[in-house]
């Protein structure tokens, strides 16, 4: 037993305790509660013949003190070292680049559209996304049974009942036209950017929510020529001077006559190939709409348009799926 103690003592003295890991391994090897070598040796005390016990006990205690002392010394030395060693830092390394956020492509397009119309004297108006049936449909000359009111297109928050207006998520920004005309007199020249909602089948070109920018100009003598002029200027400003644009007759309950504008979307993979992409609806404000807002339709005329911000952004950046705008994938967003 005394030989074993002597042997262990030599091993403990030979340990180099020069790192946190070495010190921890040492503690477990010699002083561990269950399998530490010193601990195991102490457990054999009961087998030592009675006569030898005092001497062995003393030697064992000395061994234990030695083991603990070495542990404490090593820990102190490491602590000292940690506090005084030179900082392990290369100040000449280039810094890590902080990630800077970017403006969402839809927001960029919205800002460009807004800037364009502000140059022409349009002011920016907003309206609620939760609308009543009057502003979203009735005042805009939708007949009571018009299919656009149908559950398939409109998200109803409250269904209309006898004598009570329904409440909807607005399906377009046109209700802002009504809110402006109800509260102010011509001349009026406004745009109204915002979110709109439609209960549509989701596909590469349709999503259940999207953004529109409404435009409205009401004054004496406003004509269809004024409308075409500003939309041409708009298309050139956003898509460049060689943009191909098509003005196509259409129908909306709140404009007469009505038109839609398409922009040619060249296919990068097929020379000469491509397709027309509809970006907006427009027309001359229907006299019924002016009258519903208390504006004299004999004296005033106006034009209105509503453009799709997602469609315009897809054309500008050659993005072929509308859904990607809403996925918040950084690999996509960091490209803008
Ligand atoms: N509100 C129509 C739509 O969402 C677009 C439009 C606006 C058409 C203004 C004419 C005038 O499809």
Short mmCIF file of C-alpha atoms and ligand atoms in Angstrom, two decimals:
data_model
loop_
_atom_site.label_atom_id
_atom_site.label_comp_id
_atom_site.label_asym_id
_atom_site.label_seq_id
_atom_site.Cartn_x
_atom_site.Cartn_y
_atom_site.Cartn_z
CA UNK A 1 0.00 0.00 0.00
CA UNK A 2 2.77 2.40 0.91
CA UNK A 3 4.46 1.53 -2.39
CA UNK A 4 1.28 2.33 -4.26
CA UNK A 5 1.03 5.67 -2.49
CA UNK A 6 4.65 6.47 -3.30
CA UNK A 7 4.09 5.52 -6.91
CA UNK A 8 0.98 7.72 -7.23
CA UNK A 9 2.84 10.58 -5.63
CA UNK A 10 5.51 10.43 -8.31
CA UNK A 11 2.95 10.36 -11.06
CA UNK A 12 1.13 13.38 -9.64
CA UNK A 13 4.34 15.32 -9.40
CA UNK A 14 5.19 14.49 -13.01
CA UNK A 15 1.93 15.89 -14.44
CA UNK A 16 2.23 19.03 -16.55
CA UNK A 17 -0.83 21.14 -15.89
CA UNK A 18 -0.52 23.84 -18.52
CA UNK A 19 -4.02 24.12 -19.96
CA UNK A 20 -7.63 24.17 -18.79
CA UNK A 21 -8.17 20.78 -20.43
CA UNK A 22 -5.11 19.21 -18.79
CA UNK A 23 -6.18 20.50 -15.37
CA UNK A 24 -9.69 19.14 -15.74
CA UNK A 25 -8.39 15.75 -16.94
CA UNK A 26 -6.03 15.68 -13.95
CA UNK A 27 -8.84 16.43 -11.50
CA UNK A 28 -10.95 13.59 -12.86
CA UNK A 29 -8.05 11.10 -13.05
CA UNK A 30 -6.83 11.55 -9.46
CA UNK A 31 -9.57 13.21 -7.47
CA UNK A 32 -12.74 12.13 -9.26
CA UNK A 33 -15.49 11.18 -6.78
CA UNK A 34 -15.99 7.74 -8.26
CA UNK A 35 -12.91 6.55 -10.13
CA UNK A 36 -10.19 8.99 -9.10
CA UNK A 37 -6.98 7.07 -8.38
CA UNK A 38 -6.48 8.75 -5.00
CA UNK A 39 -10.11 8.15 -4.12
CA UNK A 40 -9.86 4.48 -5.03
CA UNK A 41 -6.74 4.04 -2.96
CA UNK A 42 -8.42 5.62 0.10
CA UNK A 43 -11.24 3.10 -0.23
CA UNK A 44 -8.75 0.26 0.32
CA UNK A 45 -7.95 1.52 3.84
CA UNK A 46 -10.34 -1.05 5.35
CA UNK A 47 -8.12 -3.89 4.07
CA UNK A 48 -4.94 -2.49 5.64
CA UNK A 49 -3.87 -4.49 8.75
CA UNK A 50 -4.70 -2.59 11.91
CA UNK A 51 -1.05 -2.11 12.90
CA UNK A 52 -0.11 -0.42 9.68
CA UNK A 53 -3.15 1.88 9.53
CA UNK A 54 -1.70 4.99 11.25
CA UNK A 55 1.30 5.12 8.92
CA UNK A 56 -0.71 4.35 5.78
CA UNK A 57 -3.40 6.84 6.83
CA UNK A 58 -0.86 9.57 7.23
CA UNK A 59 0.77 8.85 3.88
CA UNK A 60 -2.64 8.79 2.22
CA UNK A 61 -3.64 12.14 3.71
CA UNK A 62 -0.37 13.64 2.56
CA UNK A 63 -0.98 12.28 -0.95
CA UNK A 64 -4.47 13.73 -1.02
CA UNK A 65 -3.22 17.14 0.12
CA UNK A 66 -0.51 17.06 -2.52
CA UNK A 67 -3.01 16.19 -5.26
CA UNK A 68 -5.36 18.98 -4.17
CA UNK A 69 -2.57 21.49 -3.77
CA UNK A 70 -1.31 20.83 -7.27
CA UNK A 71 -4.86 21.30 -8.60
CA UNK A 72 -5.31 24.61 -6.83
CA UNK A 73 -1.88 25.88 -7.87
CA UNK A 74 -2.52 24.97 -11.49
CA UNK A 75 -5.88 26.74 -11.44
CA UNK A 76 -4.35 29.87 -9.93
CA UNK A 77 -1.59 29.87 -12.47
CA UNK A 78 -4.03 29.61 -15.36
CA UNK A 79 -6.21 32.39 -13.98
CA UNK A 80 -3.18 34.64 -13.63
CA UNK A 81 -2.14 33.84 -17.15
CA UNK A 82 -5.57 34.60 -18.56
CA UNK A 83 -5.50 38.03 -16.96
CA UNK A 84 -2.03 39.01 -18.06
CA UNK A 85 -1.42 37.35 -21.43
CA UNK A 86 -1.33 39.67 -24.43
CA UNK A 87 -4.68 39.89 -26.28
CA UNK A 88 -4.81 37.31 -29.03
CA UNK A 89 -6.15 39.70 -31.63
CA UNK A 90 -4.84 40.69 -35.03
CA UNK A 91 -5.75 44.31 -35.41
CA UNK A 92 -4.59 44.37 -39.02
CA UNK A 93 -7.26 41.91 -40.21
CA UNK A 94 -10.01 43.48 -42.35
CA UNK A 95 -13.26 43.92 -40.39
CA UNK A 96 -16.26 41.64 -40.76
CA UNK A 97 -18.86 43.29 -42.93
CA UNK A 98 -22.07 44.05 -41.08
CA UNK A 99 -25.19 42.97 -42.99
CA UNK A 100 -27.04 46.04 -44.14
CA UNK A 101 -30.71 45.63 -44.98
CA UNK A 102 -32.08 46.69 -48.36
CA UNK A 103 -35.30 48.26 -49.53
CA UNK A 104 -37.82 45.64 -50.67
CA UNK A 105 -38.20 45.68 -54.49
CA UNK A 106 -41.92 46.43 -54.16
CA UNK A 107 -41.15 49.43 -51.98
CA UNK A 108 -38.56 50.63 -54.50
CA UNK A 109 -41.12 50.47 -57.30
CA UNK A 110 -43.74 52.18 -55.12
CA UNK A 111 -41.29 54.98 -54.40
CA UNK A 112 -40.42 55.39 -58.09
CA UNK A 113 -44.11 55.51 -59.07
CA UNK A 114 -44.85 58.05 -56.34
CA UNK A 115 -41.91 60.24 -57.34
CA UNK A 116 -43.07 60.25 -60.96
CA UNK A 117 -46.60 61.41 -60.19
CA UNK A 118 -45.52 63.95 -57.62
CA UNK A 119 -43.59 65.70 -60.39
CA UNK A 120 -46.93 66.13 -62.19
CA UNK A 121 -48.60 67.69 -59.18
CA UNK A 122 -50.36 64.62 -57.75
CA UNK A 123 -50.55 64.42 -53.97
CA UNK A 124 -50.49 61.13 -52.05
CA UNK A 125 -53.65 59.94 -50.28
CA UNK A 126 -54.39 56.80 -48.31
CA UNK A 127 -57.53 54.98 -47.26
CA UNK A 128 -58.45 52.05 -45.00
CA UNK A 129 -57.78 48.46 -46.03
CA UNK A 130 -60.99 47.44 -44.28
CA UNK A 131 -63.71 49.05 -46.35
CA UNK A 132 -67.48 49.18 -46.41
CA UNK A 133 -69.47 47.96 -49.34
CA UNK A 134 -70.43 51.53 -50.28
CA UNK A 135 -66.89 52.73 -50.92
CA UNK A 136 -65.54 49.48 -52.39
CA UNK A 137 -68.51 48.79 -54.71
CA UNK A 138 -71.75 50.77 -54.61
CA UNK A 139 -70.40 54.30 -55.03
CA UNK A 140 -68.17 52.95 -57.79
CA UNK A 141 -71.26 52.07 -59.80
CA UNK A 142 -71.13 48.28 -59.28
CA UNK A 143 -74.65 46.91 -59.85
CA UNK A 144 -76.01 45.03 -56.80
CA UNK A 145 -75.40 41.61 -58.37
CA UNK A 146 -72.04 42.33 -60.01
CA UNK A 147 -69.80 39.23 -59.98
CA UNK A 148 -66.89 41.15 -58.39
CA UNK A 149 -68.92 41.29 -55.19
CA UNK A 150 -69.06 37.54 -55.18
CA UNK A 151 -67.50 35.53 -52.37
CA UNK A 152 -64.98 34.17 -54.87
CA UNK A 153 -63.24 37.50 -55.32
CA UNK A 154 -63.93 39.37 -52.11
CA UNK A 155 -62.86 38.63 -48.59
CA UNK A 156 -65.95 39.52 -46.55
CA UNK A 157 -65.49 40.50 -42.93
CA UNK A 158 -69.21 41.06 -42.51
CA UNK A 159 -71.71 39.97 -45.08
CA UNK A 160 -74.21 42.58 -46.17
CA UNK A 161 -77.65 42.11 -44.63
CA UNK A 162 -80.96 43.86 -45.16
CA UNK A 163 -80.42 47.56 -44.53
CA UNK A 164 -76.77 47.10 -43.48
CA UNK A 165 -73.64 47.54 -45.54
CA UNK A 166 -71.17 44.67 -45.77
CA UNK A 167 -67.57 45.07 -44.62
CA UNK A 168 -64.76 43.83 -46.85
CA UNK A 169 -61.03 43.81 -47.28
CA UNK A 170 -60.77 46.30 -50.12
CA UNK A 171 -60.39 44.56 -53.47
CA UNK A 172 -58.81 47.62 -55.11
CA UNK A 173 -57.61 51.13 -54.21
CA UNK A 174 -60.52 52.74 -56.09
CA UNK A 175 -62.49 53.35 -52.85
CA UNK A 176 -59.90 56.03 -52.04
CA UNK A 177 -61.22 57.91 -55.12
CA UNK A 178 -64.63 57.99 -53.47
CA UNK A 179 -63.27 59.09 -50.09
CA UNK A 180 -61.38 61.97 -51.71
CA UNK A 181 -64.30 63.09 -53.90
CA UNK A 182 -66.71 62.91 -50.98
CA UNK A 183 -64.61 65.17 -48.83
CA UNK A 184 -63.12 67.66 -51.32
CA UNK A 185 -64.10 69.63 -54.39
CA UNK A 186 -62.25 69.69 -57.75
CA UNK A 187 -59.68 70.33 -58.99
CA UNK A 188 -58.42 67.03 -57.55
CA UNK A 189 -55.18 65.36 -58.51
CA UNK A 190 -54.19 62.46 -56.27
CA UNK A 191 -52.56 59.06 -56.23
CA UNK A 192 -53.37 56.43 -53.59
CA UNK A 193 -50.86 53.63 -53.06
CA UNK A 194 -51.76 50.67 -50.89
CA UNK A 195 -52.50 47.01 -50.29
CA UNK A 196 -55.51 45.25 -51.72
CA UNK A 197 -56.88 41.74 -51.21
CA UNK A 198 -58.52 39.19 -53.48
CA UNK A 199 -59.80 35.73 -52.84
CA UNK A 200 -58.26 34.36 -56.02
CA UNK A 201 -56.57 31.15 -57.04
CA UNK A 202 -52.88 31.72 -56.26
CA UNK A 203 -50.54 31.40 -59.24
CA UNK A 204 -47.31 32.86 -60.66
CA UNK A 205 -49.17 36.06 -61.54
CA UNK A 206 -51.89 36.29 -58.84
CA UNK A 207 -51.62 36.40 -55.07
CA UNK A 208 -54.30 36.93 -52.39
CA UNK A 209 -52.81 40.28 -51.52
CA UNK A 210 -50.97 42.77 -53.69
CA UNK A 211 -50.36 46.48 -54.11
CA UNK A 212 -51.99 49.05 -56.33
CA UNK A 213 -51.47 52.71 -57.00
CA UNK A 214 -54.70 54.51 -57.80
CA UNK A 215 -54.70 57.76 -59.70
CA UNK A 216 -57.48 60.34 -59.99
CA UNK A 217 -57.62 63.67 -61.78
CA UNK A 218 -60.88 65.64 -61.79
CA UNK A 219 -61.21 69.15 -63.18
CA UNK A 220 -62.97 71.07 -65.94
CA UNK A 221 -62.01 69.80 -69.37
CA UNK A 222 -60.00 66.69 -68.42
CA UNK A 223 -59.93 64.35 -71.43
CA UNK A 224 -58.90 60.87 -72.50
CA UNK A 225 -55.93 62.48 -74.30
CA UNK A 226 -54.63 63.71 -70.92
CA UNK A 227 -54.90 60.17 -69.58
CA UNK A 228 -53.01 58.63 -72.50
CA UNK A 229 -50.36 61.31 -72.32
CA UNK A 230 -49.51 60.76 -68.69
CA UNK A 231 -49.57 56.96 -68.98
CA UNK A 232 -47.17 57.10 -71.93
CA UNK A 233 -44.82 59.33 -69.96
CA UNK A 234 -45.15 56.99 -66.99
CA UNK A 235 -44.27 53.88 -69.02
CA UNK A 236 -41.19 55.56 -70.48
CA UNK A 237 -40.07 56.79 -67.07
CA UNK A 238 -40.31 53.34 -65.50
CA UNK A 239 -39.36 51.01 -68.35
CA UNK A 240 -37.20 53.20 -70.59
CA UNK A 241 -37.80 55.07 -73.85
CA UNK A 242 -38.03 51.96 -76.02
CA UNK A 243 -40.88 50.44 -73.99
CA UNK A 244 -43.66 48.84 -76.03
CA UNK A 245 -47.05 49.73 -74.65
CA UNK A 246 -50.57 48.79 -75.72
CA UNK A 247 -53.74 50.71 -74.89
CA UNK A 248 -56.62 48.26 -75.10
CA UNK A 249 -60.40 48.90 -74.69
CA UNK A 250 -61.85 47.30 -71.58
CA UNK A 251 -64.67 47.63 -69.08
CA UNK A 252 -64.96 48.84 -65.49
CA UNK A 253 -68.25 49.89 -63.86
CA UNK A 254 -66.71 53.14 -62.63
CA UNK A 255 -65.11 54.39 -65.85
CA UNK A 256 -66.54 55.07 -69.32
CA UNK A 257 -64.81 54.58 -71.66
CA UNK A 258 -62.39 52.14 -70.03
CA UNK A 259 -59.03 50.78 -71.13
CA UNK A 260 -56.24 48.53 -69.99
CA UNK A 261 -52.54 49.04 -70.58
CA UNK A 262 -50.20 46.17 -71.46
CA UNK A 263 -46.42 46.26 -71.57
CA UNK A 264 -44.40 43.95 -73.81
CA UNK A 265 -42.33 41.51 -71.73
CA UNK A 266 -39.49 40.16 -73.91
CA UNK A 267 -38.46 36.58 -73.22
CA UNK A 268 -34.73 36.65 -72.47
CA UNK A 269 -34.36 33.07 -73.74
CA UNK A 270 -36.18 33.45 -77.05
CA UNK A 271 -35.04 36.27 -79.36
CA UNK A 272 -38.16 38.09 -80.59
CA UNK A 273 -40.32 36.10 -78.18
CA UNK A 274 -42.28 37.48 -75.25
CA UNK A 275 -45.78 38.30 -74.06
CA UNK A 276 -48.03 41.20 -73.17
CA UNK A 277 -48.39 41.82 -69.45
CA UNK A 278 -51.32 43.86 -68.17
CA UNK A 279 -50.20 46.49 -65.66
CA UNK A 280 -53.19 48.78 -65.15
CA UNK A 281 -56.83 49.59 -65.73
CA UNK A 282 -58.01 53.11 -66.44
CA UNK A 283 -60.66 55.29 -68.02
CA UNK A 284 -62.77 58.42 -67.75
CA UNK A 285 -64.58 58.61 -64.41
CA UNK A 286 -68.20 57.56 -64.97
CA UNK A 287 -70.65 60.48 -64.42
CA UNK A 288 -72.58 58.23 -62.02
CA UNK A 289 -69.52 58.07 -59.76
CA UNK A 290 -69.06 61.85 -59.77
CA UNK A 291 -72.75 62.30 -58.93
CA UNK A 292 -72.60 59.70 -56.14
CA UNK A 293 -69.94 61.93 -54.53
CA UNK A 294 -71.90 65.13 -55.08
CA UNK A 295 -69.73 66.47 -57.92
CA UNK A 296 -71.42 68.20 -60.84
CA UNK A 297 -70.83 65.85 -63.78
CA UNK A 298 -72.00 68.49 -66.27
CA UNK A 299 -69.17 70.77 -65.25
CA UNK A 300 -66.37 68.36 -64.32
CA UNK A 301 -64.76 65.39 -65.99
CA UNK A 302 -61.94 63.19 -64.75
CA UNK A 303 -59.72 60.26 -65.45
CA UNK A 304 -58.71 57.45 -63.11
CA UNK A 305 -56.29 54.57 -63.23
CA UNK A 306 -55.27 51.71 -60.98
CA UNK A 307 -51.92 49.99 -61.51
CA UNK A 308 -50.50 46.74 -60.14
CA UNK A 309 -47.22 47.30 -58.34
CA UNK A 310 -46.20 43.62 -58.35
CA UNK A 311 -46.73 43.28 -62.11
CA UNK A 312 -44.68 46.42 -62.77
CA UNK A 313 -41.88 45.18 -60.51
CA UNK A 314 -41.87 41.78 -62.23
CA UNK A 315 -41.46 43.51 -65.60
CA UNK A 316 -38.71 45.82 -64.41
CA UNK A 317 -36.56 43.11 -62.87
CA UNK A 318 -37.62 40.17 -65.03
CA UNK A 319 -39.11 38.26 -62.08
CA UNK A 320 -41.38 35.45 -63.25
CA UNK A 321 -43.31 34.58 -60.07
CA UNK A 322 -45.30 37.02 -57.92
CA UNK A 323 -45.17 34.76 -54.86
CA UNK A 324 -41.45 35.36 -54.32
CA UNK A 325 -42.22 38.93 -53.13
CA UNK A 326 -43.90 37.49 -50.05
CA UNK A 327 -41.47 34.73 -49.09
CA UNK A 328 -38.88 36.99 -47.42
CA UNK A 329 -36.06 34.86 -48.79
CA UNK A 330 -32.85 36.80 -48.16
CA UNK A 331 -31.19 35.26 -51.23
CA UNK A 332 -33.84 37.05 -53.29
CA UNK A 333 -34.05 40.27 -51.28
CA UNK A 334 -30.30 40.85 -51.10
CA UNK A 335 -30.19 41.23 -54.88
CA UNK A 336 -31.94 44.59 -54.66
N1 LIG B 1 -59.80 49.22 -59.74
C1 LIG B 1 -59.51 48.58 -60.99
C2 LIG B 1 -58.94 47.17 -60.67
O1 LIG B 1 -58.58 46.91 -59.58
C3 LIG B 1 -58.51 49.33 -61.80
C4 LIG B 1 -59.00 50.66 -62.25
C5 LIG B 1 -58.79 51.77 -61.50
C6 LIG B 1 -59.69 50.79 -63.46
C7 LIG B 1 -59.24 53.02 -61.91
C8 LIG B 1 -60.13 52.02 -63.88
C9 LIG B 1 -59.91 53.13 -63.13
O2 LIG B 1 -58.88 46.32 -61.53
#
